[in-house]
Coordinates of C-alpha atoms in Angstrom, one line a residue:
M1 CA 25.9 20.9 7.3
D2 CA 24.4 23.7 5.3
K3 CA 20.8 23.4 4.2
S4 CA 21.3 25.4 1.1
I5 CA 22.9 24.1 -2.2
S6 CA 26.8 25.2 -2.3
F7 CA 28.7 26.4 -4.8
T8 CA 31.7 24.2 -3.8
Q9 CA 28.9 21.4 -4.3
L10 CA 28.0 22.8 -7.7
E11 CA 31.5 22.4 -8.7
E12 CA 31.9 19.0 -7.5
F13 CA 28.7 18.1 -9.3
E14 CA 30.0 19.3 -12.7
K15 CA 33.4 17.4 -12.3
D16 CA 31.4 14.2 -11.1
F17 CA 29.3 14.9 -14.8
H18 CA 32.5 15.1 -17.0
R19 CA 34.1 12.4 -15.2
D20 CA 32.1 9.5 -17.2
P21 CA 32.0 10.4 -20.8
A22 CA 29.1 7.9 -21.4
K23 CA 27.2 11.0 -19.7
R24 CA 28.1 13.4 -22.5
V25 CA 27.0 10.5 -24.9
A26 CA 23.5 10.2 -23.2
Q27 CA 23.5 14.3 -23.3
L28 CA 23.7 14.3 -26.8
A29 CA 21.3 11.8 -27.4
V30 CA 18.6 13.2 -24.7
T31 CA 18.9 16.9 -25.9
S32 CA 18.2 15.7 -29.8
N33 CA 15.9 13.0 -29.6
G34 CA 14.1 13.3 -25.5
V35 CA 14.2 11.2 -22.9
N36 CA 11.9 8.2 -24.1
Q37 CA 13.0 7.9 -27.4
S38 CA 16.6 7.8 -26.3
A39 CA 16.0 5.3 -23.6
A40 CA 13.7 2.7 -25.9
D41 CA 15.1 -0.6 -26.4
P42 CA 14.2 -1.8 -30.1
F43 CA 15.4 -5.5 -28.9
T44 CA 12.2 -6.4 -26.7
L45 CA 10.3 -6.6 -30.1
R46 CA 11.9 -9.8 -30.2
R47 CA 10.6 -11.3 -27.1
D48 CA 7.2 -9.2 -27.5
R49 CA 6.1 -10.7 -30.7
F50 CA 2.5 -9.7 -31.6
Q51 CA 1.3 -14.0 -31.9
F52 CA -0.5 -15.4 -29.1
S53 CA -1.6 -19.1 -28.6
V54 CA -5.0 -18.1 -26.9
E55 CA -6.7 -14.8 -29.3
L56 CA -10.5 -13.6 -29.7
K57 CA -11.9 -12.4 -33.0
T58 CA -12.8 -8.4 -32.3
G59 CA -14.1 -5.4 -33.9
H60 CA -12.1 -2.6 -35.7
I61 CA -9.7 -0.5 -33.1
T62 CA -12.0 2.3 -31.5
N63 CA -10.2 5.7 -31.0
Q64 CA -11.4 7.7 -27.8
K65 CA -8.9 10.6 -29.0
A66 CA -8.6 13.9 -26.9
S67 CA -10.8 12.6 -23.7
G68 CA -10.6 10.6 -20.8
R69 CA -12.9 7.8 -21.4
C70 CA -10.9 4.9 -21.6
W71 CA -13.2 2.8 -19.4
L72 CA -16.3 3.2 -21.5
F73 CA -14.5 2.4 -24.4
A74 CA -12.8 -0.7 -22.6
A75 CA -16.3 -1.7 -21.4
M76 CA -17.9 -1.1 -24.6
N77 CA -15.4 -3.2 -26.5
T78 CA -16.0 -6.2 -24.5
M79 CA -19.7 -5.7 -24.9
R80 CA -20.1 -5.3 -28.7
M81 CA -18.7 -8.5 -28.9
E82 CA -21.8 -10.3 -27.9
V83 CA -23.8 -8.2 -30.6
M84 CA -21.2 -9.3 -33.1
K85 CA -22.2 -12.8 -32.3
K86 CA -25.9 -12.8 -31.9
L87 CA -26.5 -11.2 -35.0
N88 CA -23.5 -12.4 -37.0
L89 CA -21.9 -9.3 -37.6
E90 CA -18.7 -8.2 -39.2
D91 CA -17.8 -5.2 -37.3
F92 CA -19.6 -2.8 -34.5
E93 CA -19.4 -0.2 -32.4
L94 CA -21.7 1.1 -29.4
S95 CA -22.1 4.7 -28.8
Q96 CA -19.8 5.7 -26.3
N97 CA -20.9 9.4 -26.3
Y98 CA -24.4 8.0 -25.1
L99 CA -23.0 6.5 -22.1
L100 CA -20.4 10.1 -21.2
F101 CA -23.7 11.8 -21.4
Y102 CA -25.4 10.0 -18.4
D103 CA -22.0 9.5 -16.7
K104 CA -21.3 13.2 -16.5
L105 CA -25.1 14.0 -15.5
E106 CA -24.9 11.3 -12.5
K107 CA -21.2 12.4 -11.6
S108 CA -22.8 16.0 -11.1
N109 CA -25.4 14.8 -8.7
Y110 CA -23.1 12.5 -7.3
F111 CA -21.2 15.7 -6.4
L112 CA -23.8 17.8 -5.1
E113 CA -25.5 15.2 -2.7
S114 CA -21.2 14.7 -1.6
I115 CA -21.3 18.4 -1.1
L116 CA -24.4 17.9 0.9
E117 CA -23.6 14.9 3.2
T118 CA -20.3 16.9 4.0
L119 CA -21.9 20.4 5.2
D120 CA -20.3 20.7 8.3
E121 CA -17.0 19.5 7.2
P122 CA -14.3 22.9 7.0
T123 CA -14.0 24.1 3.4
N124 CA -9.9 23.9 3.6
G125 CA -10.3 20.5 5.1
R126 CA -8.9 17.7 2.9
L127 CA -11.9 16.1 2.6
I128 CA -13.8 19.3 1.3
A129 CA -10.4 19.7 -0.8
H130 CA -10.6 16.5 -2.4
L131 CA -14.2 16.7 -3.8
L132 CA -13.5 20.3 -5.0
T133 CA -10.5 18.8 -7.3
A134 CA -12.0 17.0 -10.0
P135 CA -15.9 16.5 -9.6
L136 CA -16.2 15.8 -13.1
N137 CA -13.4 13.6 -14.3
D138 CA -13.8 11.5 -17.5
G139 CA -12.6 8.1 -16.0
G140 CA -14.4 5.9 -14.3
Q141 CA -14.3 2.4 -12.7
W142 CA -16.0 -0.9 -13.4
D143 CA -18.8 -0.6 -11.2
M144 CA -19.5 2.9 -12.2
L145 CA -20.1 1.9 -15.7
C146 CA -22.4 -0.6 -14.5
N147 CA -24.7 1.7 -12.7
I148 CA -24.7 3.8 -15.9
V149 CA -25.8 0.4 -18.2
D150 CA -28.0 -0.8 -15.7
K151 CA -29.7 2.6 -15.4
Y152 CA -29.6 4.0 -19.0
G153 CA -28.5 0.5 -21.1
V154 CA -26.3 1.4 -24.3
V155 CA -27.2 2.2 -28.2
P156 CA -25.5 1.8 -31.0
K157 CA -23.0 4.6 -31.9
D158 CA -25.3 6.1 -35.1
A159 CA -28.0 6.4 -32.6
M160 CA -25.8 9.1 -30.7
P161 CA -22.9 9.9 -32.7
E162 CA -19.1 11.4 -31.4
T163 CA -19.4 15.4 -31.2
A164 CA -16.7 17.7 -31.1
C165 CA -17.0 18.0 -27.5
S166 CA -17.0 13.7 -26.7
S167 CA -14.2 13.6 -28.6
S168 CA -12.2 16.6 -26.9
T169 CA -13.5 16.7 -23.3
G170 CA -11.3 19.1 -22.0
E171 CA -13.7 22.3 -22.8
I172 CA -16.7 21.3 -21.8
T173 CA -15.6 19.5 -18.6
S174 CA -13.8 22.5 -17.6
Y175 CA -16.7 25.1 -17.7
M176 CA -19.1 22.3 -16.0
T177 CA -16.3 21.7 -13.4
R178 CA -16.4 25.4 -13.0
R179 CA -19.7 25.7 -12.5
L180 CA -20.2 22.7 -10.0
R181 CA -17.6 24.5 -7.7
E182 CA -19.5 27.6 -7.9
F183 CA -22.7 25.3 -6.9
A184 CA -20.4 23.8 -4.0
C185 CA -20.2 27.0 -2.8
T186 CA -23.5 28.0 -3.3
L187 CA -24.8 25.1 -0.9
R188 CA -22.5 25.5 1.5
E189 CA -22.9 29.0 2.1
G190 CA -26.6 28.5 1.9
Y191 CA -26.7 26.1 5.0
A192 CA -24.4 28.7 6.8
Q193 CA -27.3 31.2 6.2
G194 CA -29.6 28.7 7.8
R195 CA -31.4 26.9 5.0
D196 CA -32.2 23.2 5.4
I197 CA -32.0 20.2 4.1
G198 CA -35.0 20.3 1.8
Q199 CA -34.2 23.8 0.7
L200 CA -30.9 23.1 -0.3
R201 CA -32.0 20.0 -2.3
K202 CA -34.6 21.8 -4.4
M203 CA -31.9 24.6 -4.8
K204 CA -29.8 21.6 -6.6
E205 CA -32.9 20.5 -8.5
G206 CA -32.3 23.5 -10.5
M207 CA -28.3 23.0 -10.7
L208 CA -29.0 19.8 -12.4
C209 CA -31.2 21.3 -14.7
S210 CA -28.3 23.8 -16.1
I211 CA -25.6 20.4 -16.0
Y212 CA -28.2 18.9 -18.6
N213 CA -28.6 21.8 -20.7
M214 CA -24.9 22.3 -20.8
L215 CA -24.5 18.5 -22.0
C216 CA -27.2 18.7 -24.6
I217 CA -25.5 21.4 -25.9
A218 CA -22.0 19.9 -26.1
L219 CA -23.0 16.4 -26.5
G220 CA -26.2 16.2 -28.2
N221 CA -29.9 15.2 -26.4
P222 CA -29.4 11.3 -26.0
P223 CA -32.4 9.2 -27.6
K224 CA -35.2 8.0 -25.9
T225 CA -36.2 5.5 -28.5
F226 CA -34.4 4.6 -31.9
T227 CA -34.7 2.3 -34.9
F228 CA -31.7 -0.2 -35.2
E229 CA -30.6 -1.0 -38.9
I230 CA -27.5 -3.0 -40.1
R231 CA -26.3 -5.5 -42.4
D232 CA -24.9 -8.9 -41.3
K233 CA -21.9 -10.9 -42.9
D234 CA -24.3 -12.7 -45.4
N235 CA -25.7 -9.5 -46.5
K236 CA -28.9 -9.9 -44.6
F237 CA -30.7 -7.0 -43.8
I238 CA -31.7 -6.3 -40.0
R239 CA -34.2 -4.0 -38.5
D240 CA -35.8 -3.1 -35.0
T241 CA -38.0 0.0 -34.4
G242 CA -39.0 1.4 -31.2
L243 CA -35.9 0.5 -28.9
T244 CA -34.7 2.3 -26.0
G245 CA -31.1 2.1 -24.6
R246 CA -32.5 -0.7 -22.1
S247 CA -34.2 -2.3 -24.4
F248 CA -31.5 -2.7 -26.8
Y249 CA -28.9 -3.6 -24.0
E250 CA -31.4 -6.5 -23.1
K251 CA -31.9 -7.6 -25.9
Y252 CA -28.5 -7.8 -27.8
V253 CA -25.8 -7.6 -25.0
G254 CA -27.8 -9.6 -22.4
W255 CA -25.0 -9.7 -19.5
E256 CA -26.3 -9.8 -16.0
L257 CA -24.0 -7.3 -14.6
S258 CA -23.6 -8.0 -11.1
D259 CA -22.2 -11.6 -12.1
Y260 CA -18.7 -9.4 -13.1
V261 CA -16.7 -8.7 -10.6
S262 CA -13.3 -6.5 -9.9
L263 CA -10.1 -8.4 -8.6
I264 CA -7.4 -6.0 -7.8
N265 CA -3.5 -6.5 -7.0
A266 CA -2.9 -3.9 -4.1
T267 CA 0.1 -4.9 -2.2
T268 CA 0.5 -2.4 0.2
K269 CA 0.5 -3.6 3.8
D270 CA -2.9 -2.0 4.6
K271 CA -4.6 -4.0 2.2
P272 CA -4.6 -7.5 3.0
F273 CA -5.0 -10.3 0.2
H274 CA -8.2 -12.3 0.3
R275 CA -10.0 -9.3 1.7
T276 CA -12.9 -6.8 -0.1
F277 CA -12.7 -3.2 0.0
T278 CA -14.7 -0.2 -1.1
V279 CA -13.7 3.6 -1.7
K280 CA -15.8 6.2 0.4
L281 CA -17.6 9.0 -2.1
L282 CA -16.2 7.2 -5.1
G283 CA -19.1 6.7 -7.4
N284 CA -21.5 8.3 -10.2
V285 CA -25.1 7.2 -9.5
K286 CA -26.2 7.8 -6.4
E287 CA -27.8 4.9 -4.5
G288 CA -25.8 2.6 -6.9
R289 CA -23.7 -0.2 -7.1
P290 CA -20.9 0.4 -4.5
V291 CA -17.6 0.2 -6.0
K292 CA -16.6 -3.2 -4.4
Y293 CA -12.8 -4.9 -5.1
L294 CA -11.8 -8.3 -3.9
N295 CA -7.8 -7.7 -3.4
L296 CA -5.6 -10.8 -4.3
P297 CA -2.2 -11.9 -5.0
V298 CA -1.2 -11.0 -8.9
E299 CA -0.9 -14.4 -9.7
E300 CA -4.3 -15.0 -9.3
L301 CA -5.9 -12.6 -11.6
K302 CA -3.5 -14.1 -13.9
Q303 CA -5.1 -16.9 -13.6
A304 CA -8.9 -15.8 -14.0
A305 CA -8.0 -13.9 -17.0
V306 CA -6.7 -16.6 -18.8
R307 CA -9.7 -19.0 -17.8
Q308 CA -12.3 -15.9 -19.0
L309 CA -10.3 -16.0 -22.3
E310 CA -10.0 -19.5 -23.0
G311 CA -13.8 -19.3 -22.6
G312 CA -13.9 -17.2 -25.2
S313 CA -14.5 -13.5 -23.1
P314 CA -12.2 -10.6 -23.6
V315 CA -11.0 -9.2 -20.1
W316 CA -11.6 -5.3 -19.0
F317 CA -8.5 -4.2 -17.0
G318 CA -7.2 -1.0 -15.4
C319 CA -3.0 -0.5 -15.3
D320 CA -0.6 2.4 -15.0
V321 CA -0.1 2.5 -18.9
G322 CA 2.7 5.3 -18.9
K323 CA 5.3 3.1 -17.1
S324 CA 8.0 1.1 -19.2
S325 CA 5.5 1.2 -22.5
T326 CA 6.5 2.7 -25.8
R327 CA 3.1 4.4 -27.5
K328 CA 4.2 4.0 -30.9
T329 CA 5.2 0.5 -30.9
G330 CA 2.5 -0.8 -28.4
I331 CA 5.3 -2.5 -26.2
M332 CA 4.4 -2.5 -22.4
D333 CA 7.3 -4.3 -21.0
L334 CA 9.9 -3.3 -18.3
E335 CA 12.7 -3.2 -20.3
A336 CA 11.3 -1.3 -23.3
L337 CA 12.1 2.0 -21.8
R338 CA 15.9 1.8 -20.2
P339 CA 16.2 4.8 -18.6
D340 CA 18.1 3.7 -15.4
Q341 CA 20.7 3.0 -18.1
L342 CA 20.3 6.3 -19.8
F343 CA 20.8 8.6 -16.7
G344 CA 23.0 5.9 -14.7
V345 CA 20.3 5.6 -11.9
E346 CA 18.2 2.8 -10.2
F347 CA 14.5 2.8 -9.8
G348 CA 14.0 0.4 -7.0
M349 CA 10.6 0.9 -5.4
D350 CA 8.5 -2.3 -5.5
K351 CA 4.6 -1.9 -6.2
A352 CA 3.4 -1.6 -3.0
Q353 CA 6.0 1.1 -2.4
R354 CA 5.5 2.7 -5.9
L355 CA 1.4 2.9 -4.8
D356 CA 2.4 4.5 -1.1
Y357 CA 4.8 7.5 -2.4
C358 CA 2.7 8.3 -5.4
D359 CA 5.1 6.7 -8.1
S360 CA 2.1 4.8 -9.7
L361 CA -1.9 3.9 -10.1
M362 CA -4.3 2.9 -12.6
T363 CA -4.3 5.5 -15.0
H364 CA -5.8 3.5 -18.1
A365 CA -8.3 0.8 -19.0
M366 CA -8.0 -1.6 -21.6
V367 CA -9.2 -5.0 -22.7
F368 CA -7.1 -8.4 -22.9
Q369 CA -7.9 -9.9 -26.3
G370 CA -5.5 -13.1 -26.0
V371 CA -2.9 -14.3 -24.4
N372 CA 0.3 -16.0 -25.1
L373 CA 0.9 -19.5 -22.8
D374 CA 4.3 -21.4 -23.0
E375 CA 4.9 -24.9 -22.9
N376 CA 4.0 -25.4 -19.4
G377 CA 0.9 -23.2 -19.5
A378 CA 1.7 -20.2 -18.1
P379 CA 1.3 -16.6 -20.0
D380 CA 4.1 -14.8 -21.2
R381 CA 2.8 -12.1 -23.1
W382 CA -1.3 -10.8 -23.3
K383 CA -2.7 -9.4 -26.6
V384 CA -3.9 -5.8 -25.2
E385 CA -6.9 -3.9 -27.6
N386 CA -6.0 -0.2 -26.8
S387 CA -8.6 3.0 -27.9
W388 CA -6.0 5.2 -29.1
G389 CA -6.6 4.3 -33.1
D390 CA -5.1 2.2 -35.4
E391 CA -1.7 3.9 -36.1
L392 CA 0.0 2.9 -32.8
G393 CA 1.3 -0.3 -32.0
E394 CA 0.1 -3.4 -34.2
K395 CA -2.7 -1.4 -36.1
G396 CA -3.9 -0.6 -32.4
Y397 CA -2.9 -3.7 -30.4
F398 CA -0.6 -3.5 -28.1
V399 CA 1.5 -6.7 -26.4
M400 CA 1.9 -6.7 -22.7
S401 CA 4.8 -9.0 -21.1
D402 CA 3.6 -11.0 -18.0
D403 CA 6.3 -9.7 -16.0
W404 CA 4.8 -5.8 -16.8
F405 CA 1.5 -7.5 -15.7
T406 CA 3.0 -8.0 -12.5
E407 CA 4.3 -4.9 -11.9
Y408 CA 1.9 -2.4 -13.7
T409 CA -2.0 -4.0 -14.0
Y410 CA -4.0 -3.6 -10.7
Q411 CA -7.6 -4.7 -12.1
V412 CA -9.4 -7.2 -14.3
V413 CA -12.8 -7.3 -14.5
I414 CA -13.7 -11.4 -14.4
H415 CA -17.5 -13.2 -14.5
K416 CA -18.0 -15.1 -11.2
K417 CA -18.0 -18.6 -13.1
Y418 CA -14.1 -18.1 -13.8
L419 CA -13.5 -17.8 -10.0
T420 CA -12.7 -20.4 -7.7
D421 CA -14.8 -21.3 -4.8
S422 CA -12.9 -19.8 -2.4
Q423 CA -12.6 -16.3 -4.0
R424 CA -16.8 -16.4 -4.6
A425 CA -16.8 -17.0 -0.8
E426 CA -14.6 -14.2 -0.1
L427 CA -16.1 -11.7 -2.5
E428 CA -19.2 -12.1 0.3
Q429 CA -17.2 -10.4 2.9
A430 CA -18.1 -7.2 3.9
P431 CA -15.5 -4.6 2.4
I432 CA -13.1 -2.2 4.2
E433 CA -13.6 1.2 3.2
L434 CA -10.8 3.0 1.8
E435 CA -10.3 6.7 2.1
P436 CA -11.5 9.1 -1.1
W437 CA -7.9 9.6 -1.9
D438 CA -6.8 6.1 -1.9
P439 CA -4.5 5.3 -5.0
M440 CA -7.2 2.3 -5.3
G441 CA -9.5 4.6 -5.5
S442 CA -8.1 6.1 -9.0
L443 CA -10.1 6.4 -12.2
A444 CA -9.1 4.7 -15.2

């Protein structure tokens, strides 16, 4: 059989296309409107209503704009609720730019240290290629967020407001990435020329100073101390002076971050349920808290999330937001888009197969702020707080069907008090190490 496409085959393909008039109708729709608009099913709105039996009160919808900071926005959207409760505030927002600054700085150091730890690896090998691919990704993991907050705390948004570069990170990230790759080259060539690790670490110090200067120019200098001023719901004026990021966090958020843990649903054969996992060379703060997951059946993730919502606390979660979802209407439903019907094909892989064959992974972090429980107490849809502004979805909120949760939600962050005794015991296991390129090492 010929390996190339023959003209005879092309003729048969053409005949097959014209044999079915529905293909011509689909062609007219798609060429005029695009795939997703043509494949959107408006009737899902009847099922995925923006009504929830369990619903938390939140602040205004935030907007990460042209940046990949969803994991930071989602985390700040959970933490700000503590500030609002403690101070009787109608609304409040924490500075995502402050955390972005220190995350970029710490990731730069983590990358350079990873280069120093792999000096004997071949430059054209898979490991070095992986490290060089995206050393300064905007995204992150929950444990990486904990490392930044534990070290630097948080500050109100007006203590370190947004800049052009924090709202649109592409330019500064590209230049810093270029610089870091050059630093990696310098360190590896220095090693090849006989420099010892002490000399190379001394060189790294100057490299980090260069990165720090670039961050200050792009994002502004992070505050060492600041004054917090705000009015509460009763018009009472509040002032607190001489605060640092750490003291503000301890006083007004006060979470013990070690109590919050990541539950994942990874269904591939190499990841048994009820075991813990970590990912090699994934992190930001060197010698900080390592990434750690407990892998569980998806129903256990749902049960834990419901318990936390019923307890009055939101749930940070990670998912593959681009699958079967409509950005404008904010519907996340397996039938929200029907490309299978539009093209007359079947997309038949299950969750494990999609992970194994690079068709899905965690791409975005958001917050569960509510859930609808049916007459039997089972969830059928979830209220999702996004960070894409208030013009999408229902004034910025999305709704997720429970079936969509099953297929495309990969991670939830839960306080240990909402876990079962057996789950808390399972968390104590030494984690199995995953390779750096494993899909569960993806960054939201």
